[in-house]
mmCIF file of C-alpha atoms in Angstrom:
data_model
loop_
_atom_site.group_PDB
_atom_site.id
_atom_site.type_symbol
_atom_site.label_atom_id
_atom_site.label_comp_id
_atom_site.label_asym_id
_atom_site.label_seq_id
_atom_site.Cartn_x
_atom_site.Cartn_y
_atom_site.Cartn_z
ATOM 1 C CA MET C 1398 26.685 2.234 23.576
ATOM 2 C CA LYS C 1399 23.321 2.978 21.962
ATOM 3 C CA ARG C 1400 21.182 -0.112 21.488
ATOM 4 C CA ILE C 1401 19.902 -0.946 17.999
ATOM 5 C CA HIS C 1402 16.138 -0.685 17.806
ATOM 6 C CA TYR C 1403 14.544 -4.041 16.991
ATOM 7 C CA ALA C 1404 12.773 -2.421 14.026
ATOM 8 C CA TRP C 1405 16.082 -2.323 12.132
ATOM 9 C CA ILE C 1406 16.670 -6.029 12.798
ATOM 10 C CA VAL C 1407 13.212 -6.855 11.430
ATOM 11 C CA ALA C 1408 13.857 -4.685 8.376
ATOM 12 C CA PHE C 1409 17.275 -6.276 7.737
ATOM 13 C CA PHE C 1410 16.040 -9.861 7.779
ATOM 14 C CA SER C 1411 12.983 -8.922 5.738
ATOM 15 C CA CYS C 1412 15.348 -7.483 3.129
ATOM 16 C CA LEU C 1413 17.240 -10.790 3.064
ATOM 17 C CA MET C 1414 13.988 -12.467 2.027
ATOM 18 C CA THR C 1415 13.416 -9.797 -0.621
ATOM 19 C CA VAL C 1416 16.874 -10.509 -2.086
ATOM 20 C CA GLY C 1417 15.690 -13.955 -3.214
ATOM 21 C CA ILE C 1418 12.633 -12.556 -4.995
ATOM 22 C CA GLY C 1419 14.748 -9.933 -6.742
ATOM 23 C CA ALA C 1420 17.104 -12.680 -7.888
ATOM 24 C CA GLN C 1421 14.214 -14.660 -9.353
ATOM 25 C CA LEU C 1422 13.016 -11.668 -11.364
ATOM 26 C CA THR C 1423 16.402 -11.210 -13.049
ATOM 27 C CA VAL C 1424 17.357 -14.791 -13.902
ATOM 28 C CA PRO C 1425 15.329 -14.827 -17.162
ATOM 29 C CA SER C 1426 18.151 -12.810 -18.725
ATOM 30 C CA VAL C 1427 20.365 -15.887 -18.169
ATOM 31 C CA PHE C 1428 17.793 -18.647 -18.663
ATOM 32 C CA LEU C 1429 15.936 -17.547 -21.832
ATOM 33 C CA LEU C 1430 17.993 -19.509 -24.350
ATOM 34 C CA PRO C 1431 18.751 -22.574 -22.164
ATOM 35 C CA VAL C 1432 15.071 -22.934 -21.207
ATOM 36 C CA ALA C 1433 13.928 -22.475 -24.807
ATOM 37 C CA GLU C 1434 16.371 -25.144 -26.039
ATOM 38 C CA SER C 1435 15.474 -27.497 -23.192
ATOM 39 C CA LEU C 1436 11.712 -27.259 -23.747
ATOM 40 C CA GLY C 1437 11.906 -27.027 -27.524
ATOM 41 C CA VAL C 1438 10.088 -23.695 -27.799
ATOM 42 C CA SER C 1439 10.970 -20.239 -29.081
ATOM 43 C CA VAL C 1440 12.649 -17.535 -27.042
ATOM 44 C CA THR C 1441 9.545 -15.387 -27.597
ATOM 45 C CA THR C 1442 7.392 -18.053 -25.936
ATOM 46 C CA VAL C 1443 9.729 -18.255 -22.948
ATOM 47 C CA SER C 1444 9.814 -14.454 -22.698
ATOM 48 C CA PHE C 1445 6.019 -14.388 -22.574
ATOM 49 C CA MET C 1446 5.994 -17.132 -19.952
ATOM 50 C CA TYR C 1447 8.424 -15.228 -17.730
ATOM 51 C CA SER C 1448 6.237 -12.112 -17.918
ATOM 52 C CA ILE C 1449 3.222 -13.917 -16.425
ATOM 53 C CA GLY C 1450 4.431 -13.898 -12.804
ATOM 54 C CA PRO C 1451 5.243 -10.167 -12.502
ATOM 55 C CA PHE C 1452 2.068 -9.236 -14.405
ATOM 56 C CA ALA C 1453 -0.171 -11.495 -12.303
ATOM 57 C CA ALA C 1454 1.407 -9.995 -9.175
ATOM 58 C CA MET C 1455 -0.416 -6.740 -9.949
ATOM 59 C CA PHE C 1456 -3.735 -8.527 -9.385
ATOM 60 C CA VAL C 1457 -2.528 -10.530 -6.383
ATOM 61 C CA THR C 1458 -1.141 -7.490 -4.525
ATOM 62 C CA PRO C 1459 -4.500 -6.142 -3.236
ATOM 63 C CA LEU C 1460 -5.382 -9.638 -2.000
ATOM 64 C CA CYS C 1461 -2.067 -9.940 -0.134
ATOM 65 C CA ALA C 1462 -2.467 -6.491 1.393
ATOM 66 C CA GLY C 1463 -5.921 -7.398 2.679
ATOM 67 C CA LEU C 1464 -4.666 -10.634 4.196
ATOM 68 C CA PHE C 1465 -1.873 -8.850 6.088
ATOM 69 C CA GLN C 1466 -4.461 -6.600 7.703
ATOM 70 C CA LYS C 1467 -6.485 -9.563 8.973
ATOM 71 C CA TYR C 1468 -4.053 -12.380 9.762
ATOM 72 C CA SER C 1469 -0.729 -13.012 11.482
ATOM 73 C CA VAL C 1470 2.308 -11.689 9.621
ATOM 74 C CA ARG C 1471 4.422 -14.702 10.588
ATOM 75 C CA LYS C 1472 1.844 -17.230 9.403
ATOM 76 C CA LEU C 1473 1.267 -15.412 6.114
ATOM 77 C CA LEU C 1474 4.998 -15.131 5.438
ATOM 78 C CA CYS C 1475 5.402 -18.869 6.041
ATOM 79 C CA ILE C 1476 2.618 -19.603 3.565
ATOM 80 C CA PHE C 1477 3.974 -17.244 0.906
ATOM 81 C CA LEU C 1478 7.520 -18.560 1.374
ATOM 82 C CA LEU C 1479 6.326 -22.124 0.829
ATOM 83 C CA ILE C 1480 4.386 -21.066 -2.280
ATOM 84 C CA GLN C 1481 7.460 -19.244 -3.567
ATOM 85 C CA ALA C 1482 9.787 -22.193 -2.933
ATOM 86 C CA CYS C 1483 7.308 -24.604 -4.549
ATOM 87 C CA GLY C 1484 7.116 -22.306 -7.552
ATOM 88 C CA LEU C 1485 10.902 -22.330 -7.915
ATOM 89 C CA LEU C 1486 10.961 -26.118 -7.637
ATOM 90 C CA LEU C 1487 8.177 -26.357 -10.235
ATOM 91 C CA TYR C 1488 10.297 -24.231 -12.560
ATOM 92 C CA SER C 1489 13.174 -26.656 -12.086
ATOM 93 C CA LEU C 1490 10.950 -29.681 -12.797
ATOM 94 C CA SER C 1491 9.101 -28.222 -15.772
ATOM 95 C CA GLU C 1492 8.971 -30.380 -18.883
ATOM 96 C CA ASN C 1493 6.593 -28.145 -20.857
ATOM 97 C CA ILE C 1494 5.445 -24.562 -21.090
ATOM 98 C CA TYR C 1495 2.279 -25.211 -19.070
ATOM 99 C CA MET C 1496 4.259 -26.224 -15.998
ATOM 100 C CA MET C 1497 6.325 -23.065 -16.399
ATOM 101 C CA ILE C 1498 3.170 -20.944 -16.588
ATOM 102 C CA GLY C 1499 1.900 -22.603 -13.404
ATOM 103 C CA ALA C 1500 5.185 -21.787 -11.710
ATOM 104 C CA GLY C 1501 4.794 -18.196 -12.912
ATOM 105 C CA PHE C 1502 1.424 -17.890 -11.193
ATOM 106 C CA MET C 1503 2.965 -19.221 -7.978
ATOM 107 C CA GLU C 1504 5.785 -16.716 -8.387
ATOM 108 C CA SER C 1505 3.239 -13.884 -8.487
ATOM 109 C CA PHE C 1506 2.396 -14.430 -4.803
ATOM 110 C CA GLY C 1507 6.038 -14.051 -3.801
ATOM 111 C CA VAL C 1508 6.459 -10.907 -5.916
ATOM 112 C CA ALA C 1509 3.260 -9.365 -4.530
ATOM 113 C CA CYS C 1510 4.146 -10.222 -0.934
ATOM 114 C CA PHE C 1511 7.855 -9.424 -0.749
ATOM 115 C CA ILE C 1512 8.212 -6.626 -3.324
ATOM 116 C CA TYR C 1513 4.968 -4.685 -2.917
ATOM 117 C CA VAL C 1514 3.298 -5.537 0.409
ATOM 118 C CA LEU C 1515 5.866 -6.590 3.032
ATOM 119 C CA PRO C 1516 7.906 -3.343 2.808
ATOM 120 C CA THR C 1517 4.766 -1.282 3.451
ATOM 121 C CA VAL C 1518 3.765 -3.540 6.359
ATOM 122 C CA ILE C 1519 7.211 -3.256 7.995
ATOM 123 C CA VAL C 1520 7.343 0.531 7.597
ATOM 124 C CA LYS C 1521 3.771 1.061 8.773
ATOM 125 C CA ARG C 1522 4.117 -1.083 11.903
ATOM 126 C CA TRP C 1523 7.737 -0.541 12.916
ATOM 127 C CA PHE C 1524 8.798 2.976 11.830
ATOM 128 C CA ARG C 1525 7.519 6.449 12.616
ATOM 129 C CA ASP C 1526 10.635 7.928 10.995
ATOM 130 C CA LYS C 1527 12.920 6.879 8.149
ATOM 131 C CA GLY C 1528 10.004 5.438 6.156
ATOM 132 C CA GLU C 1529 11.277 6.538 2.737
ATOM 133 C CA PHE C 1530 14.775 5.341 3.603
ATOM 134 C CA VAL C 1531 13.571 1.884 4.660
ATOM 135 C CA LEU C 1532 11.392 1.491 1.562
ATOM 136 C CA GLY C 1533 14.399 2.411 -0.560
ATOM 137 C CA ILE C 1534 16.486 -0.237 1.199
ATOM 138 C CA PHE C 1535 13.877 -2.889 0.403
ATOM 139 C CA ILE C 1536 13.878 -2.009 -3.288
ATOM 140 C CA THR C 1537 17.680 -1.828 -3.376
ATOM 141 C CA ALA C 1538 17.763 -5.285 -1.759
ATOM 142 C CA SER C 1539 15.562 -6.660 -4.531
ATOM 143 C CA MET C 1540 17.966 -5.249 -7.121
ATOM 144 C CA LEU C 1541 20.974 -6.524 -5.172
ATOM 145 C CA GLY C 1542 19.531 -10.019 -5.451
ATOM 146 C CA GLY C 1543 19.721 -9.744 -9.214
ATOM 147 C CA VAL C 1544 23.223 -8.294 -9.158
ATOM 148 C CA LEU C 1545 24.508 -11.116 -6.937
ATOM 149 C CA PHE C 1546 22.583 -14.108 -8.247
ATOM 150 C CA THR C 1547 22.610 -13.439 -12.009
ATOM 151 C CA PRO C 1548 26.340 -14.232 -12.469
ATOM 152 C CA MET C 1549 25.982 -17.147 -10.022
ATOM 153 C CA ALA C 1550 23.011 -18.457 -12.012
ATOM 154 C CA GLY C 1551 25.075 -18.210 -15.181
ATOM 155 C CA ALA C 1552 27.917 -20.196 -13.623
ATOM 156 C CA ILE C 1553 25.550 -22.854 -12.217
ATOM 157 C CA THR C 1554 23.722 -23.091 -15.547
ATOM 158 C CA TYR C 1555 27.013 -23.598 -17.384
ATOM 159 C CA SER C 1556 28.185 -26.327 -14.990
ATOM 160 C CA ALA C 1557 24.995 -28.074 -13.854
ATOM 161 C CA GLY C 1558 22.098 -26.637 -15.874
ATOM 162 C CA TRP C 1559 19.330 -24.089 -15.331
ATOM 163 C CA ARG C 1560 17.247 -26.520 -13.284
ATOM 164 C CA ALA C 1561 19.998 -26.765 -10.667
ATOM 165 C CA ALA C 1562 20.173 -22.955 -10.495
ATOM 166 C CA TYR C 1563 16.461 -22.801 -9.672
ATOM 167 C CA ARG C 1564 16.901 -25.400 -6.930
ATOM 168 C CA CYS C 1565 19.755 -23.411 -5.393
ATOM 169 C CA LEU C 1566 17.565 -20.309 -5.370
ATOM 170 C CA ALA C 1567 14.740 -22.283 -3.721
ATOM 171 C CA VAL C 1568 17.139 -23.358 -0.954
ATOM 172 C CA TYR C 1569 18.168 -19.741 -0.350
ATOM 173 C CA VAL C 1570 14.543 -18.546 -0.233
ATOM 174 C CA LEU C 1571 13.643 -21.194 2.348
ATOM 175 C CA ALA C 1572 16.773 -20.657 4.448
ATOM 176 C CA ALA C 1573 16.518 -16.852 4.558
ATOM 177 C CA GLY C 1574 12.778 -17.077 5.072
ATOM 178 C CA ALA C 1575 13.052 -19.542 7.953
ATOM 179 C CA VAL C 1576 15.493 -17.299 9.830
ATOM 180 C CA GLY C 1577 13.642 -14.075 9.084
ATOM 181 C CA THR C 1578 10.131 -15.395 9.773
ATOM 182 C CA VAL C 1579 10.493 -17.940 12.559
ATOM 183 C CA LEU C 1580 13.306 -16.392 14.588
ATOM 184 C CA ILE C 1581 13.082 -12.642 13.919
ATOM 185 C CA MET C 1582 9.644 -11.539 12.735
ATOM 186 C CA LYS C 1583 7.161 -10.215 15.301
ATOM 187 C CA GLU C 1584 3.621 -8.943 14.787
ATOM 188 C CA GLY C 1585 4.651 -5.434 15.804
ATOM 189 C CA PRO C 1586 6.763 -3.536 18.313
ATOM 190 C CA GLU C 1587 3.943 -3.590 20.892
ATOM 191 C CA SER C 1588 4.158 -7.402 21.024
ATOM 192 C CA ILE C 1589 7.635 -7.138 22.564
ATOM 193 C CA GLY C 1590 7.024 -4.054 24.664
ATOM 194 C CA LEU C 1591 8.482 -1.472 22.261
ATOM 195 C CA GLN C 1592 7.271 1.579 20.389
ATOM 196 C CA PRO C 1593 7.891 2.065 16.644
ATOM 197 C CA TYR C 1594 11.282 3.510 15.793
ATOM 198 C CA GLU C 1595 11.374 7.302 15.999
ATOM 199 C CA ASN C 1596 14.292 9.675 15.676
ATOM 200 C CA THR C 1597 13.578 11.889 18.654
ATOM 201 C CA GLY C 1598 16.087 14.481 17.497
ATOM 202 C CA CYS C 1599 14.345 15.265 14.228
ATOM 203 C CA GLY C 1600 12.195 18.052 15.703
ATOM 204 C CA TRP C 1601 8.885 16.654 14.434
ATOM 205 C CA THR C 1602 6.234 14.944 16.524
ATOM 206 C CA ALA C 1603 4.166 12.092 15.193
ATOM 207 C CA ALA C 1604 1.041 14.266 15.253
ATOM 208 C CA GLU C 1605 2.732 16.950 13.173
ATOM 209 C CA LYS C 1606 3.832 14.384 10.613
ATOM 210 C CA LYS C 1607 0.344 12.965 10.336
ATOM 211 C CA HIS C 1608 -1.111 16.437 9.845
ATOM 212 C CA ALA C 1609 1.524 17.252 7.206
ATOM 213 C CA ALA C 1610 0.947 14.075 5.246
ATOM 214 C CA GLY C 1611 -2.768 14.741 5.129
ATOM 215 C CA GLY C 1612 -3.676 11.118 4.453
ATOM 216 C CA CYS C 1613 -4.815 10.015 7.914
ATOM 217 C CA ASP C 1614 -8.569 10.209 7.172
ATOM 218 C CA LEU C 1615 -8.503 8.045 4.067
ATOM 219 C CA THR C 1616 -9.780 4.489 4.079
ATOM 220 C CA VAL C 1617 -9.437 1.954 1.301
ATOM 221 C CA LYS C 1618 -13.036 2.783 0.269
ATOM 222 C CA SER C 1619 -12.845 6.567 0.494
ATOM 223 C CA ALA C 1620 -9.544 6.557 -1.412
ATOM 224 C CA TRP C 1621 -11.457 5.597 -4.563
ATOM 225 C CA ARG C 1622 -13.226 8.957 -4.319
ATOM 226 C CA ALA C 1623 -10.099 10.990 -3.564
ATOM 227 C CA LYS C 1624 -8.407 13.023 -6.280
ATOM 228 C CA LYS C 1625 -4.968 12.302 -4.832
ATOM 229 C CA PHE C 1626 -5.512 8.557 -5.329
ATOM 230 C CA TYR C 1627 -5.921 8.966 -9.088
ATOM 231 C CA LEU C 1628 -3.086 11.473 -9.253
ATOM 232 C CA ALA C 1629 -0.893 8.856 -7.577
ATOM 233 C CA VAL C 1630 -2.002 6.279 -10.164
ATOM 234 C CA LEU C 1631 -1.107 8.702 -12.969
ATOM 235 C CA TYR C 1632 2.241 9.391 -11.297
ATOM 236 C CA LEU C 1633 2.971 5.657 -11.169
ATOM 237 C CA ILE C 1634 2.038 5.236 -14.832
ATOM 238 C CA ALA C 1635 4.174 8.197 -15.908
ATOM 239 C CA ILE C 1636 7.338 7.205 -14.086
ATOM 240 C CA GLN C 1637 6.953 3.419 -14.334
ATOM 241 C CA TYR C 1638 6.127 3.433 -18.050
ATOM 242 C CA CYS C 1639 9.653 4.627 -18.704
ATOM 243 C CA VAL C 1640 10.993 1.476 -17.002
ATOM 244 C CA GLY C 1641 9.645 -0.567 -19.943
ATOM 245 C CA MET C 1642 12.541 0.763 -22.010
ATOM 246 C CA GLN C 1643 15.054 -1.342 -20.056
ATOM 247 C CA ASN C 1644 14.386 -4.456 -22.164
ATOM 248 C CA HIS C 1645 15.181 -2.477 -25.346
ATOM 249 C CA LEU C 1646 18.446 -0.859 -24.252
ATOM 250 C CA GLY C 1647 20.751 -3.207 -26.167
ATOM 251 C CA ASN C 1648 18.791 -2.787 -29.371
ATOM 252 C CA TYR C 1649 18.533 0.959 -28.820
ATOM 253 C CA GLY C 1650 22.314 1.129 -28.531
ATOM 254 C CA LYS C 1651 22.548 -0.442 -31.983
ATOM 255 C CA THR C 1652 20.240 2.239 -33.424
ATOM 256 C CA LEU C 1653 22.717 4.833 -32.132
ATOM 257 C CA GLY C 1654 25.308 3.364 -34.498
ATOM 258 C CA LEU C 1655 26.967 0.977 -32.056
ATOM 259 C CA SER C 1656 27.883 -2.597 -32.839
ATOM 260 C CA ALA C 1657 26.014 -5.416 -31.126
ATOM 261 C CA ALA C 1658 28.833 -5.764 -28.584
ATOM 262 C CA LEU C 1659 29.007 -2.042 -27.881
ATOM 263 C CA GLY C 1660 25.213 -1.921 -27.714
ATOM 264 C CA ALA C 1661 25.403 -4.476 -24.903
ATOM 265 C CA VAL C 1662 27.989 -2.276 -23.179
ATOM 266 C CA PHE C 1663 25.605 0.676 -23.535
ATOM 267 C CA ALA C 1664 22.884 -1.375 -21.833
ATOM 268 C CA SER C 1665 25.293 -2.321 -19.028
ATOM 269 C CA VAL C 1666 26.218 1.337 -18.508
ATOM 270 C CA CYS C 1667 22.512 2.193 -18.235
ATOM 271 C CA HIS C 1668 22.004 -0.585 -15.679
ATOM 272 C CA PHE C 1669 24.980 0.661 -13.690
ATOM 273 C CA GLY C 1670 23.427 4.131 -13.628
ATOM 274 C CA GLY C 1671 20.250 2.482 -12.378
ATOM 275 C CA LEU C 1672 22.136 0.775 -9.543
ATOM 276 C CA VAL C 1673 23.642 4.112 -8.503
ATOM 277 C CA SER C 1674 20.168 5.638 -8.724
ATOM 278 C CA ARG C 1675 18.484 3.073 -6.502
ATOM 279 C CA VAL C 1676 21.166 3.165 -3.839
ATOM 280 C CA GLY C 1677 21.326 6.963 -3.901
ATOM 281 C CA LEU C 1678 17.577 7.469 -3.777
ATOM 282 C CA SER C 1679 17.346 5.485 -0.557
ATOM 283 C CA PHE C 1680 19.292 8.336 1.046
ATOM 284 C CA LEU C 1681 17.993 11.260 -1.005
ATOM 285 C CA ASN C 1682 14.340 10.566 -0.260
ATOM 286 C CA GLU C 1683 15.158 10.790 3.420
ATOM 287 C CA LYS C 1684 17.534 13.774 3.232
ATOM 288 C CA ILE C 1685 15.934 16.109 0.685
ATOM 289 C CA GLY C 1686 12.420 14.680 0.387
ATOM 290 C CA VAL C 1687 10.549 12.709 -2.251
ATOM 291 C CA ARG C 1688 9.505 15.809 -4.162
ATOM 292 C CA ASN C 1689 13.062 17.095 -4.598
ATOM 293 C CA SER C 1690 14.524 13.694 -5.408
ATOM 294 C CA THR C 1691 11.777 13.126 -7.995
ATOM 295 C CA PHE C 1692 12.551 16.509 -9.538
ATOM 296 C CA LEU C 1693 16.233 15.577 -9.668
ATOM 297 C CA CYS C 1694 15.714 12.174 -11.303
ATOM 298 C CA THR C 1695 13.032 13.266 -13.744
ATOM 299 C CA GLY C 1696 15.087 16.331 -14.642
ATOM 300 C CA ILE C 1697 18.040 14.074 -15.436
ATOM 301 C CA GLY C 1698 15.695 11.864 -17.469
ATOM 302 C CA ILE C 1699 14.366 14.788 -19.496
ATOM 303 C CA ALA C 1700 17.863 16.150 -20.200
ATOM 304 C CA ALA C 1701 19.342 12.762 -21.133
ATOM 305 C CA SER C 1702 16.358 11.850 -23.345
ATOM 306 C CA LEU C 1703 16.451 15.144 -25.242
ATOM 307 C CA CYS C 1704 20.210 14.889 -25.745
ATOM 308 C CA LEU C 1705 19.936 11.335 -27.051
ATOM 309 C CA ARG C 1706 17.097 12.415 -29.339
ATOM 310 C CA PHE C 1707 18.553 15.569 -30.872
ATOM 311 C CA ILE C 1708 22.363 15.290 -30.753
ATOM 312 C CA GLU C 1709 23.379 13.760 -34.072
ATOM 313 C CA HIS C 1710 26.294 11.339 -34.240
ATOM 314 C CA PRO C 1711 27.553 11.835 -30.687
ATOM 315 C CA PRO C 1712 30.995 10.420 -29.866
ATOM 316 C CA LEU C 1713 31.177 7.089 -28.090
ATOM 317 C CA GLU C 1714 32.155 8.647 -24.766
ATOM 318 C CA MET C 1715 29.116 10.941 -24.847
ATOM 319 C CA ILE C 1716 26.809 8.030 -25.678
ATOM 320 C CA TYR C 1717 28.037 6.154 -22.609
ATOM 321 C CA MET C 1718 27.796 9.244 -20.401
ATOM 322 C CA LEU C 1719 24.235 9.897 -21.564
ATOM 323 C CA GLY C 1720 23.468 6.198 -21.117
ATOM 324 C CA PHE C 1721 24.615 6.397 -17.501
ATOM 325 C CA LEU C 1722 22.381 9.427 -16.860
ATOM 326 C CA PHE C 1723 19.533 7.811 -18.773
ATOM 327 C CA GLY C 1724 19.849 4.748 -16.543
ATOM 328 C CA ILE C 1725 19.671 6.872 -13.390
ATOM 329 C CA ALA C 1726 16.235 8.137 -14.414
ATOM 330 C CA LEU C 1727 15.104 4.845 -15.936
ATOM 331 C CA LYS C 1728 15.539 2.843 -12.743
ATOM 332 C CA CYS C 1729 14.105 5.340 -10.270
ATOM 333 C CA GLY C 1730 10.508 4.296 -10.948
ATOM 334 C CA LEU C 1731 9.882 1.651 -8.286
ATOM 335 C CA ILE C 1732 11.598 3.549 -5.465
ATOM 336 C CA GLU C 1733 9.906 6.855 -6.267
ATOM 337 C CA THR C 1734 6.404 5.440 -6.708
ATOM 338 C CA THR C 1735 6.708 3.481 -3.455
ATOM 339 C CA ALA C 1736 8.057 6.524 -1.611
ATOM 340 C CA MET C 1737 5.383 8.785 -3.119
ATOM 341 C CA CYS C 1738 2.559 6.506 -1.946
ATOM 342 C CA TYR C 1739 4.100 6.458 1.517
ATOM 343 C CA GLU C 1740 4.299 10.253 1.576
ATOM 344 C CA VAL C 1741 0.703 10.724 0.449
ATOM 345 C CA PHE C 1742 -1.082 7.779 2.119
ATOM 346 C CA GLY C 1743 1.363 6.584 4.788
ATOM 347 C CA ASP C 1744 -0.685 7.774 7.763
ATOM 348 C CA SER C 1745 -3.869 6.022 6.699
ATOM 349 C CA GLU C 1746 -4.799 2.888 8.613
ATOM 350 C CA ASP C 1747 -5.442 1.276 5.216
ATOM 351 C CA TYR C 1748 -2.126 2.404 3.738
ATOM 352 C CA GLU C 1749 -1.055 -1.078 2.621
ATOM 353 C CA ARG C 1750 -4.309 -1.709 0.754
ATOM 354 C CA ILE C 1751 -4.426 1.775 -0.785
ATOM 355 C CA ASN C 1752 -0.862 1.325 -2.020
ATOM 356 C CA ALA C 1753 -1.778 -2.093 -3.410
ATOM 357 C CA ASN C 1754 -4.673 -0.607 -5.391
ATOM 358 C CA VAL C 1755 -2.410 2.098 -6.806
ATOM 359 C CA VAL C 1756 0.039 -0.622 -7.869
ATOM 360 C CA LEU C 1757 -2.785 -2.624 -9.445
ATOM 361 C CA LEU C 1758 -4.295 0.193 -11.505
ATOM 362 C CA GLY C 1759 -1.068 1.864 -12.530
ATOM 363 C CA GLY C 1760 0.936 -1.319 -12.942
ATOM 364 C CA ILE C 1761 -1.473 -2.876 -15.430
ATOM 365 C CA ILE C 1762 -1.089 0.094 -17.764
ATOM 366 C CA ALA C 1763 2.645 0.546 -17.144
ATOM 367 C CA GLY C 1764 3.157 -3.161 -17.836
ATOM 368 C CA THR C 1765 2.301 -2.602 -21.504
ATOM 369 C CA ALA C 1766 5.287 -0.291 -22.035
ATOM 370 C CA GLY C 1767 7.769 -2.861 -23.348
ATOM 371 C CA THR C 1768 5.277 -4.184 -25.901
ATOM 372 C CA VAL C 1769 4.285 -0.664 -27.009
ATOM 373 C CA PHE C 1770 7.918 0.368 -27.430
ATOM 374 C CA GLY C 1771 8.580 -2.789 -29.440
ATOM 375 C CA PHE C 1772 5.596 -2.050 -31.692
ATOM 376 C CA ILE C 1773 6.819 1.522 -32.276
ATOM 377 C CA TYR C 1774 10.268 0.237 -33.200
ATOM 378 C CA ASP C 1775 8.856 -2.391 -35.579
ATOM 379 C CA SER C 1776 6.660 0.266 -37.210
ATOM 380 C CA THR C 1777 9.239 3.049 -37.548
ATOM 381 C CA GLY C 1778 12.581 1.244 -37.474
ATOM 382 C CA SER C 1779 13.877 3.505 -34.685
ATOM 383 C CA TYR C 1780 13.333 4.566 -31.087
ATOM 384 C CA GLN C 1781 13.285 8.301 -31.777
ATOM 385 C CA SER C 1782 9.594 8.753 -30.970
ATOM 386 C CA VAL C 1783 9.967 6.490 -27.928
ATOM 387 C CA ILE C 1784 12.726 8.693 -26.514
ATOM 388 C CA MET C 1785 10.555 11.787 -26.989
ATOM 389 C CA MET C 1786 7.716 9.969 -25.248
ATOM 390 C CA LEU C 1787 9.991 9.229 -22.299
ATOM 391 C CA ALA C 1788 10.983 12.906 -22.013
ATOM 392 C CA MET C 1789 7.300 13.891 -21.887
ATOM 393 C CA LEU C 1790 6.506 11.188 -19.323
ATOM 394 C CA TYR C 1791 9.327 12.383 -17.063
ATOM 395 C CA ALA C 1792 7.976 15.937 -17.358
ATOM 396 C CA LEU C 1793 4.487 14.689 -16.459
ATOM 397 C CA ALA C 1794 5.870 12.838 -13.420
ATOM 398 C CA MET C 1795 7.585 16.035 -12.297
ATOM 399 C CA VAL C 1796 4.326 17.998 -12.521
ATOM 400 C CA LEU C 1797 2.325 15.307 -10.716
ATOM 401 C CA ALA C 1798 4.903 15.104 -7.911
ATOM 402 C CA ASN C 1799 4.542 18.841 -7.386
ATOM 403 C CA ILE C 1800 0.738 18.610 -7.268
ATOM 404 C CA LEU C 1801 0.675 15.604 -4.927
ATOM 405 C CA LEU C 1802 3.053 17.142 -2.405
ATOM 406 C CA GLU C 1803 2.078 20.801 -2.746
ATOM 407 C CA ASP C 1804 -0.053 20.784 0.406
ATOM 408 C CA LYS C 1805 2.683 19.121 2.441
ATOM 409 C CA LYS C 1806 5.245 21.660 1.277
ATOM 410 C CA ARG C 1807 2.948 24.538 2.268
ATOM 411 C CA LYS C 1808 2.324 23.058 5.722
ATOM 412 C CA HIS C 1809 6.041 22.558 6.312
#
């Protein structure tokens, strides 16, 4: 019987830690009204407060990436886990908006570490093959946390309150983190006498892969002068900006002529398409390549956007079908940008820090999407121009993917 490479065990338990962070990012959909009523503030204020952690994570990510290059992975994970758990406990103890904001800043370290940095560290140190697949698993794990914990958080909130739900999540984060960090995590395969995982039957040598990727000579400093770095930032902006539409899906469904209840169903159908997308892309990036999978998802996004924009009074079944396809494209952003950075910069010794800088620059701009879309709706009373904007952004992402990976395709 073939023995499982220890790299897969490290990846599995690292994903278990990521599940808790993904759960924390989705609970605002359950907690908005209870928190607002408990603290005596508006839902808008609570929404703004919950956006602080993910937004601040963009700035914290380069710092985290630099620390992982200099210090022990196990020690850093212990520190970030404690910060994350303390942030969750601070949420549960908050009596005013300022305590919640403080908890949001603490949350940013967990998001930066476990969503953006740890996956790149694991792939860089433990895998010569299956990099895109492993990165996709990490991102799927973060989404799975939301899928699993959101209904649980709703049930706990109904029976014991939102503060108890936060405490339960803190317990999970500490428990999964203790097992994954203390018992499983190693500094690298060399520390236990292994080599990084490599599929010896794939027909490619490590040297050939490095030459094909063409990113081995880049450092974190020289990347700032490389055209491909800024193309990657533009790619992230193009494909991630579309993700900002997810907070408007219910309202958009109403503009299509649906009732409030059916608009919520439309949003759920879109989210289900996104779940299918994230799971599927974990395999597609490995099987057909990032370029082809990006073409597939962005092509679906362009087609669905144009149909939603120009087909007048579509039947309910068509609206749901288009919503499912729309969701597939809408949710592909994080997986595809992470996989693209790995394809372009994965063989650089400074890959983690280069990826963090791409996330910082592109994420700041992409983070304005939800607000911009809301402003357009308030100004025009519809999302028609937003949908056209999404179609153009998907087309731009398709073009940029072709440019970024053109050299690799030629060398293959």
